[in-house]
Short mmCIF file of C-alpha atoms in Angstrom, two decimals:
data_model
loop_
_atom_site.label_atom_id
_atom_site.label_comp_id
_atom_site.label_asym_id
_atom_site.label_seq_id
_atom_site.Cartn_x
_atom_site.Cartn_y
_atom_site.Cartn_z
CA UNK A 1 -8.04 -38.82 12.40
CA UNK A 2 -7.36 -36.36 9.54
CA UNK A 3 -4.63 -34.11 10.34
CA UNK A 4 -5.39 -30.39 10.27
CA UNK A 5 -3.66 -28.40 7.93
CA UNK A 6 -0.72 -25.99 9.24
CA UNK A 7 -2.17 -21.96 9.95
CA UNK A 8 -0.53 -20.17 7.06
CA UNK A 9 1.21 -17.79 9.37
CA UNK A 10 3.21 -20.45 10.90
CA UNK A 11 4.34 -21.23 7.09
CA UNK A 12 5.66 -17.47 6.52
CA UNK A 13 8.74 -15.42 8.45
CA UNK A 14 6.66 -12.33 7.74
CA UNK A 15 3.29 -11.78 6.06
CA UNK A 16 1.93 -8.69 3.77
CA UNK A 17 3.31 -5.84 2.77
CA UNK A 18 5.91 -6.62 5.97
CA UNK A 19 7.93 -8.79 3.42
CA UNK A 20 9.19 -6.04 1.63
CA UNK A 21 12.91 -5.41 1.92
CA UNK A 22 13.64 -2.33 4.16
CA UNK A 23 13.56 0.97 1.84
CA UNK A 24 17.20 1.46 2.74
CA UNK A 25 18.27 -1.55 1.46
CA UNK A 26 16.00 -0.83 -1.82
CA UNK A 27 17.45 2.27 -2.45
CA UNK A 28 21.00 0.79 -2.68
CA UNK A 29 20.02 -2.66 -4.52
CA UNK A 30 18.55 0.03 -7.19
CA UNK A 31 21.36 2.36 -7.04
CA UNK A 32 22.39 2.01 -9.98
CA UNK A 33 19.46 1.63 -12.01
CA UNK A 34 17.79 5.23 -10.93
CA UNK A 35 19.42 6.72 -14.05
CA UNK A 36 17.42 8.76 -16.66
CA UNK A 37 15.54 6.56 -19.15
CA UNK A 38 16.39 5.79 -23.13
CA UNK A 39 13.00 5.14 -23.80
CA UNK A 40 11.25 7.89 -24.47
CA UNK A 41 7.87 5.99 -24.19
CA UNK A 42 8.80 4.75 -20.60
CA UNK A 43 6.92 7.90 -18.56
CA UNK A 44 7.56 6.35 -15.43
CA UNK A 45 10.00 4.16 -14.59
CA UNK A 46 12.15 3.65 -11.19
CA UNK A 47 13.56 7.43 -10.56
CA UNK A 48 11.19 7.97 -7.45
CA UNK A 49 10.02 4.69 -6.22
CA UNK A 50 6.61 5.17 -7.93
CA UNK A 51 3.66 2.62 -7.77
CA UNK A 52 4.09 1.25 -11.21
CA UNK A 53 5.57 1.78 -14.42
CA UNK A 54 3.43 3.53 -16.95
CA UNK A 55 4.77 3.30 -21.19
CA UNK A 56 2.78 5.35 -23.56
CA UNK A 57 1.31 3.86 -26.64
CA UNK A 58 -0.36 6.57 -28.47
CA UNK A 59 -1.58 10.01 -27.64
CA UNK A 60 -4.76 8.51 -25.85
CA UNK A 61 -3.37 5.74 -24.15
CA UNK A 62 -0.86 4.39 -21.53
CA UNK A 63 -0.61 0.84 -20.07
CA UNK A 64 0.44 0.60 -16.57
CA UNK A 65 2.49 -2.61 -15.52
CA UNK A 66 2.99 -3.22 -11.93
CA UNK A 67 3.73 -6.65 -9.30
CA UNK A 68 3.18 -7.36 -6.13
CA UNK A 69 2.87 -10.74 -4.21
CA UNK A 70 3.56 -11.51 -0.03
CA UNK A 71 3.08 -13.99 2.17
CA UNK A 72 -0.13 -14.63 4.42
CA UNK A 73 -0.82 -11.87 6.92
CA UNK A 74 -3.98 -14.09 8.14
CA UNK A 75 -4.76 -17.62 8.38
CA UNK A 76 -7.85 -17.79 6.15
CA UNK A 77 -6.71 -19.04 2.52
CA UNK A 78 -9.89 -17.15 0.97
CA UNK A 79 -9.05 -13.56 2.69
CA UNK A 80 -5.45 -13.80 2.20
CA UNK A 81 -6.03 -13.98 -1.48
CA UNK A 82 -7.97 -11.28 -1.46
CA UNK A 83 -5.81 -8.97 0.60
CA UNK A 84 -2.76 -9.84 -2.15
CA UNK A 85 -5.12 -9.05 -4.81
CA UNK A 86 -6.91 -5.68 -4.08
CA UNK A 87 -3.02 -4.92 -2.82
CA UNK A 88 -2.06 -5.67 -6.27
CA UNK A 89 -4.81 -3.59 -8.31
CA UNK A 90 -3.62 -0.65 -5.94
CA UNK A 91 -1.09 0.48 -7.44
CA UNK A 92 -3.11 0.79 -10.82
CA UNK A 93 -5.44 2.89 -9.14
CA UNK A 94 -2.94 5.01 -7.38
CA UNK A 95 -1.29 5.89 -10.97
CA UNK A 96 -4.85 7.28 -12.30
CA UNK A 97 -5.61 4.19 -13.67
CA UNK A 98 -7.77 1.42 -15.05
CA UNK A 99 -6.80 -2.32 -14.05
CA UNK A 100 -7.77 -4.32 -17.37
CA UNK A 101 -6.09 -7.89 -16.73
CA UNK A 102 -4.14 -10.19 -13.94
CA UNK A 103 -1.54 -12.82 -13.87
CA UNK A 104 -1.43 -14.93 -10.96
CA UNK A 105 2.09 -15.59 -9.03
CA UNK A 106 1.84 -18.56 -6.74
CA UNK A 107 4.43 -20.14 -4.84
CA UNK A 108 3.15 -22.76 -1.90
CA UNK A 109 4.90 -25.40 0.04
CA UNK A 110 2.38 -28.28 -1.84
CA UNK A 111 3.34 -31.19 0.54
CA UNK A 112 2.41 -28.79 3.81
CA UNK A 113 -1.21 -27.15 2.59
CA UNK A 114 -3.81 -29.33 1.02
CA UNK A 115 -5.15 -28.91 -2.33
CA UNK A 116 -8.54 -26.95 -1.50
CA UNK A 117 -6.12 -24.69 0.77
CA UNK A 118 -4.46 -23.08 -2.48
CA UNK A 119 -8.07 -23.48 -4.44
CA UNK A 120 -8.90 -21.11 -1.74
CA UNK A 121 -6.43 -18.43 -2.18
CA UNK A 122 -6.69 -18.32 -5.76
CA UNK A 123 -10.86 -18.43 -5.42
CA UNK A 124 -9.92 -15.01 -3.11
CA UNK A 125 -8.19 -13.07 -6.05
CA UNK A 126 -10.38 -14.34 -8.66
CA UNK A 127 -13.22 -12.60 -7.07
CA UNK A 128 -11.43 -9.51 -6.02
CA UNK A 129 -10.62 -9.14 -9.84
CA UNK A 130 -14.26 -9.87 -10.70
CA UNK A 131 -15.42 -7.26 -8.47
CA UNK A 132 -12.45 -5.29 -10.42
CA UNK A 133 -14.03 -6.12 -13.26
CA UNK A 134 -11.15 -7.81 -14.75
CA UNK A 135 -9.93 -11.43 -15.44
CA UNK A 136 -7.46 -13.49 -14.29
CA UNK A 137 -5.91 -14.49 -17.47
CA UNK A 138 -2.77 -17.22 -16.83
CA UNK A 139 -0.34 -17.03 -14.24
CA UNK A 140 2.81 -19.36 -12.91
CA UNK A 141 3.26 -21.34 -10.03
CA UNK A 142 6.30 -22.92 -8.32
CA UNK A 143 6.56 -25.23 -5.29
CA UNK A 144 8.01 -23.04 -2.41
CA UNK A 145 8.74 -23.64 1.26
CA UNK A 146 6.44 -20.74 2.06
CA UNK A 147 3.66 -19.84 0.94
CA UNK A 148 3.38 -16.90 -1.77
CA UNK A 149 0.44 -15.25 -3.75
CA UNK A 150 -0.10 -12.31 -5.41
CA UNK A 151 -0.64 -10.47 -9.37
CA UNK A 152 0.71 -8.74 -12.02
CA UNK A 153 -1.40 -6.58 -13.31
CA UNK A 154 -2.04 -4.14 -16.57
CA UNK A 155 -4.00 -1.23 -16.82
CA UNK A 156 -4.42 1.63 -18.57
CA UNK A 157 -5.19 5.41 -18.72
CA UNK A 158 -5.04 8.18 -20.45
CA UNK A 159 -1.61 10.14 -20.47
CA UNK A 160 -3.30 13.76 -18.59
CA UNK A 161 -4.46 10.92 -16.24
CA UNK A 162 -1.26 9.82 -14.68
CA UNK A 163 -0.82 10.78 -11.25
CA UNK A 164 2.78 10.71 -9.96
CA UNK A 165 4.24 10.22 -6.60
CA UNK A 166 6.61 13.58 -7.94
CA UNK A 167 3.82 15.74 -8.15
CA UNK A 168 2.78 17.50 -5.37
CA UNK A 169 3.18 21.51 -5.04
CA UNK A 170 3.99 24.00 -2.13
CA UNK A 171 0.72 24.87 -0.61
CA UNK A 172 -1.18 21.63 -1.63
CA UNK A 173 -3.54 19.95 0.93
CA UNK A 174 -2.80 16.47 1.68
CA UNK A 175 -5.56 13.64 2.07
CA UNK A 176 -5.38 10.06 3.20
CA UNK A 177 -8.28 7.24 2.57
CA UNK A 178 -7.66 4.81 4.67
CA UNK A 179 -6.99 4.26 8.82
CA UNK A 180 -3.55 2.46 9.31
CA UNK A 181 -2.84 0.08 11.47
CA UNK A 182 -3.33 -2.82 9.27
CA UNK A 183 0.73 -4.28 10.23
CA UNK A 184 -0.63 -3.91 14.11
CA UNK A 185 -3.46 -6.11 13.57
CA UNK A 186 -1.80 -8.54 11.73
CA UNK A 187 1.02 -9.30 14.58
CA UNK A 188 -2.01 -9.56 16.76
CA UNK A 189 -3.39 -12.16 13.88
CA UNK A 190 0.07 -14.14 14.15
CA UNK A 191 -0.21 -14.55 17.99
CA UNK A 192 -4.15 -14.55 18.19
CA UNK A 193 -4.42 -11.94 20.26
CA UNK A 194 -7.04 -10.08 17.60
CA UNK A 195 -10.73 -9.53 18.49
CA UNK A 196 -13.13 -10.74 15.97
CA UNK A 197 -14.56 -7.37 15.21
CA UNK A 198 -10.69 -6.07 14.91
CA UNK A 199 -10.37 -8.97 12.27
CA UNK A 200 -13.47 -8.10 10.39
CA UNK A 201 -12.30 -4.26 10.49
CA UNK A 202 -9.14 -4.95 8.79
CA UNK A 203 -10.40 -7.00 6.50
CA UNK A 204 -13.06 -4.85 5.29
CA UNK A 205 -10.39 -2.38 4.59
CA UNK A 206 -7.80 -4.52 2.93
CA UNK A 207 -10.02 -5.40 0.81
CA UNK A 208 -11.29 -2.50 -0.10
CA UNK A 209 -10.39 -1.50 -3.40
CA UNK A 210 -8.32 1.86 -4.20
CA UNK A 211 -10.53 2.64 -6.98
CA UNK A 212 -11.27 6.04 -6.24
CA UNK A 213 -7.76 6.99 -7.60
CA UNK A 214 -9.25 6.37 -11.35
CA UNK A 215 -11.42 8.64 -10.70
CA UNK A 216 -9.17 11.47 -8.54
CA UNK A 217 -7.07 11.54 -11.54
CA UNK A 218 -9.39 13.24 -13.52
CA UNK A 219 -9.18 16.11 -11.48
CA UNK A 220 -6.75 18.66 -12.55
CA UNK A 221 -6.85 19.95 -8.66
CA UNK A 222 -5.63 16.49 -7.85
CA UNK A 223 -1.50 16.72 -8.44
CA UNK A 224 -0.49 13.75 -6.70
CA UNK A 225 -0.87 9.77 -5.55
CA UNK A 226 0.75 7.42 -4.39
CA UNK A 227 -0.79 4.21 -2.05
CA UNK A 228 0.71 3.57 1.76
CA UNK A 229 2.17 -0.01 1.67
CA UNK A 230 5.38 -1.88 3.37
CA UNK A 231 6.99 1.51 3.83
CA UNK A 232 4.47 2.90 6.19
CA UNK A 233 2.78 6.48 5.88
CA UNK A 234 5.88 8.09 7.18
CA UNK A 235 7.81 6.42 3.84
CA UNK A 236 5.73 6.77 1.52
CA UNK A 237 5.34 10.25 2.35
CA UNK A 238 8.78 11.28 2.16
CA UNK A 239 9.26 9.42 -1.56
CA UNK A 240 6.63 11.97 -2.13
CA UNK A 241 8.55 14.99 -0.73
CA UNK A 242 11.77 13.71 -2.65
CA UNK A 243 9.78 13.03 -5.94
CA UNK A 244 8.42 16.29 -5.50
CA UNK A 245 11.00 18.49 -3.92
CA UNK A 246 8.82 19.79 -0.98
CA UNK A 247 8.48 19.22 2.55
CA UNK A 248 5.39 17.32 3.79
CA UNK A 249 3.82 18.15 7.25
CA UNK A 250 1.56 15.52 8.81
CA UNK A 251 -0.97 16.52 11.72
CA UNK A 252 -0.72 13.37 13.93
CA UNK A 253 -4.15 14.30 15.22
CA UNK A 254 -6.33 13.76 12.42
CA UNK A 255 -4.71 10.59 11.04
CA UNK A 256 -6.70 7.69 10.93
CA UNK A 257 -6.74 4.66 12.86
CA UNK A 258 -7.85 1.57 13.31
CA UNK A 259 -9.79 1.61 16.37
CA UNK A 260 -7.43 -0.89 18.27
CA UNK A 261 -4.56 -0.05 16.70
CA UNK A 262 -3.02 2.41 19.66
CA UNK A 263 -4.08 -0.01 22.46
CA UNK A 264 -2.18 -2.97 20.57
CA UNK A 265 0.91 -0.50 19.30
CA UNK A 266 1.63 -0.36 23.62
CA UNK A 267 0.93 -3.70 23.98
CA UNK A 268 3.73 -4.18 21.72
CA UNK A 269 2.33 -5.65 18.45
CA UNK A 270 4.65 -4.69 16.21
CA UNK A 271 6.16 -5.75 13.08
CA UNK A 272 9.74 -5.99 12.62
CA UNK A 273 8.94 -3.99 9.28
CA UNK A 274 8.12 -0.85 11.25
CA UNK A 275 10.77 -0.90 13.39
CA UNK A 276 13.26 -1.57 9.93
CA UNK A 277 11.73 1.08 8.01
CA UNK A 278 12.38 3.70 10.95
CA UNK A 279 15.73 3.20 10.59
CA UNK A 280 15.77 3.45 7.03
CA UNK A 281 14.52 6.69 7.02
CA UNK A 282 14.31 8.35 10.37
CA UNK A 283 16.95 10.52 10.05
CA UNK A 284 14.58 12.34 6.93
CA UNK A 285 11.66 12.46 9.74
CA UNK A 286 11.55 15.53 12.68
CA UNK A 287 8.86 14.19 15.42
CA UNK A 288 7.21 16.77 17.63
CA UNK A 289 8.29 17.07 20.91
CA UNK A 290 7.50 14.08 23.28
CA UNK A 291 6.13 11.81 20.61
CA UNK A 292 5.75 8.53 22.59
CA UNK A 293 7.34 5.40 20.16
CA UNK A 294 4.30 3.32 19.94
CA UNK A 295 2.77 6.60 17.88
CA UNK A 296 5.96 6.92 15.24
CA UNK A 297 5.21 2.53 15.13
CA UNK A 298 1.61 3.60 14.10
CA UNK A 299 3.13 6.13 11.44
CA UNK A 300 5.94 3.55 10.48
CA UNK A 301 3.08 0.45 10.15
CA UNK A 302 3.72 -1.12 6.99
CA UNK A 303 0.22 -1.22 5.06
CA UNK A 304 -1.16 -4.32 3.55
CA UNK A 305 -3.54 -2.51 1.16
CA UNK A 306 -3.17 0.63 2.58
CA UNK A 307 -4.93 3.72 1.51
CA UNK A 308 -4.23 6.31 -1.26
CA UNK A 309 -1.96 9.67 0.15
CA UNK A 310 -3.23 12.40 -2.46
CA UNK A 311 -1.65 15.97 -2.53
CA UNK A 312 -4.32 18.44 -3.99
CA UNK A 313 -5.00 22.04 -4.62
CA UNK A 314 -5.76 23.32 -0.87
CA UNK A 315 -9.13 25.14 -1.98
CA UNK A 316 -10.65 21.85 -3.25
CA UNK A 317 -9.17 19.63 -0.33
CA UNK A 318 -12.70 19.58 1.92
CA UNK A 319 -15.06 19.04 -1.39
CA UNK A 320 -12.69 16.41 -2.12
CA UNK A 321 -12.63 14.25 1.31
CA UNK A 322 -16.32 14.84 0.85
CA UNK A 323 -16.50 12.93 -2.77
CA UNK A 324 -14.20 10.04 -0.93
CA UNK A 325 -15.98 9.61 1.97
CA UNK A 326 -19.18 9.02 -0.53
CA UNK A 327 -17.65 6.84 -2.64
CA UNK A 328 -17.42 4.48 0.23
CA UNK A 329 -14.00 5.36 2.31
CA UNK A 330 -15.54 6.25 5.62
CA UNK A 331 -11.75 6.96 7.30
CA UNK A 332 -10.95 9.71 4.38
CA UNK A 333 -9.31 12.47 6.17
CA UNK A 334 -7.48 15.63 6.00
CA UNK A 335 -4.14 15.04 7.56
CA UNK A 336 -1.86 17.78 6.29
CA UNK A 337 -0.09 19.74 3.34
CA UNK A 338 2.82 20.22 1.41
CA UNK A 339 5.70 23.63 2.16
CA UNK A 340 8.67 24.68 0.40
CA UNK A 341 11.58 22.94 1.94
CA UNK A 342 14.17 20.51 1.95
CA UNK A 343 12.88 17.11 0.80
CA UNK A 344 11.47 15.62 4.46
CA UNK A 345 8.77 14.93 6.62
CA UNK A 346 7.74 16.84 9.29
CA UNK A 347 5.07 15.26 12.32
CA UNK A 348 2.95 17.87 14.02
CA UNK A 349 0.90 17.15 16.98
#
């Protein structure tokens, strides 16, 4: 009998965007590196934890250079390529711009997966690209004892395009695109505890490209973007309120969710990601009053191909959410704005 091949969660210690190192330990492995630029071309570099560095050619034109590459969050070779990939392409999008090419970065443990195992994942970011409209052009591999995939990718945009996770403004409306809960459902994955409808949910979202940020950025009423990833909403929102100097206020209430999310956050699927990342940077975050855990582990999640967290002019906020929802992000809500204030996040009911 042939032997079937390993789940490629039981290759993995962690899977997605849960890989990433805690945001505490970031911040002081890039201590010293957070000092202003020499290159005057380099518009963004690694002062506020942005998506992606952006260096300006010419007076019409930036490239955008970014990486990212995880381990499996799900068992099916074809999906978790595609999950790395649209993750990749994100943070493009979430600068204000264009993806235009992809390198491939695969590491697999070759004597543990068969051959059309790998084929697989690398079939699953092919096609996101195509749908990106983009090649695949090269790549590098190495044999690894877990398995690894993911891109590097270059785009470009124009230099009144770029959208920084520094830019939001005192009085600004803020916007997310997509439900989290995507680290929930992939502990449930890991243990198979996830409904087949949960499964299809997530995946439908994770690979749903950020693409609308290309087109946000066009928007002078649009000041700010950045995507929710490893660091959870609550993180990503507060590099935004450093970046930016401002306080951002987040109305629990109208934050989306997966729909199984909460029942699965009590259950006790959790990541260890979440529970690192609070204590990275709870100490920046005031909770309401009687906030029950499993809610901050919702708001802590890490993202696999999270959604886009925009800070906007407060007058075009609803017209906005509108134009998102359209475009084809259903979960698209208004979920708070931006005060004067010490840099920090603050969690309203």
């Amino acid at each position: 009998m042939t032997k079937a091949p390993p789940r490629l969660t039981s290759l993995a210690h962690g899977g997605g965007c849960g890989c990433k190192l805690a945001p505490s330990v970031l911040q002081q492995l890039l201590a010293e590196q957070a000092e202003p630029s020499p290159f005057r071309q380099l518009l963004v570099g690694t002062e506020t934890g942005d998506d992606a560095a952006v260096w300006q050619i010419d007076d019409a034109t930036c490239v955008i250079a970014t990486t990212d590459f995880f381990m499996p969050m799900v068992d099916d070779p074809y999906d978790f390529g595609r999950i790395a990939a649209a993750n990749a392409l994100s943070d493009v999008y979430a600068m204000g711009g264009r993806p235009i090419m992809a390198l491939a970065m695969v590491g697999m443990p070759i004597e543990k997966l068969p051959t059309h195992t790998v084929r697989e994942i690398l079939k699953g970011g092919r096609d996101i690209c195509a749908s990106a409209g983009i090649p695949v052009a090269g790549g590098h591999s190495i044999d690894s004892p877990e398995p690894i995939y993911g891109l590097a990718v270059t785009g470009i945009c124009r230099p009144a395009d770029i959208r920084r996770n520094s830019g939001a403004r005192p009085g600004d409306a803020l916007i997310l695109t997509k439900g989290l809960g995507v680290g929930i459902y992939s502990a449930a994955v890991k243990k198979q505890a996830l409904s087949p409808d949960g499964y299809e949910k997530m995946i439908a979202s994770t690979t749903l490209l950020n693409r609308i940020g290309a087109e946000l950025a066009q928007d002078p009423d649009v000041h700010a973007m950045t995507d929710v990833t490893g660091f959870g909403l609550l993180g990503h929102a507060l590099e935004m309120a450093r970046g930016s100097a401002c306080e951002l206020v987040i109305r629990d209430r109208d934050i989306p969710v997966f729909a199984q999310a909460p029942s699965l956050a009590k259950q006790g699927f959790v990541t260890g990601a979440s529970r690192r990342n609070w204590a990275s940077y709870g100490d920046a975050v005031r909770q309401y009053e009687g906030m029950a855990d499993w809610r901050r582990d919702l708001l802590t999640d890490p993202q696999t191909s999270g959604g886009l967290l925009i800070a906007c002019e407060p007058g075009s906020a609803s017209a906005l959410v509108e134009t998102i929802v359209a475009s084809g992000y259903p979960s698209a809500r208004l979920i708070g704005c931006v005060k004067r204030g010490r840099p920090a996040v603050a969690i309203e009911t």
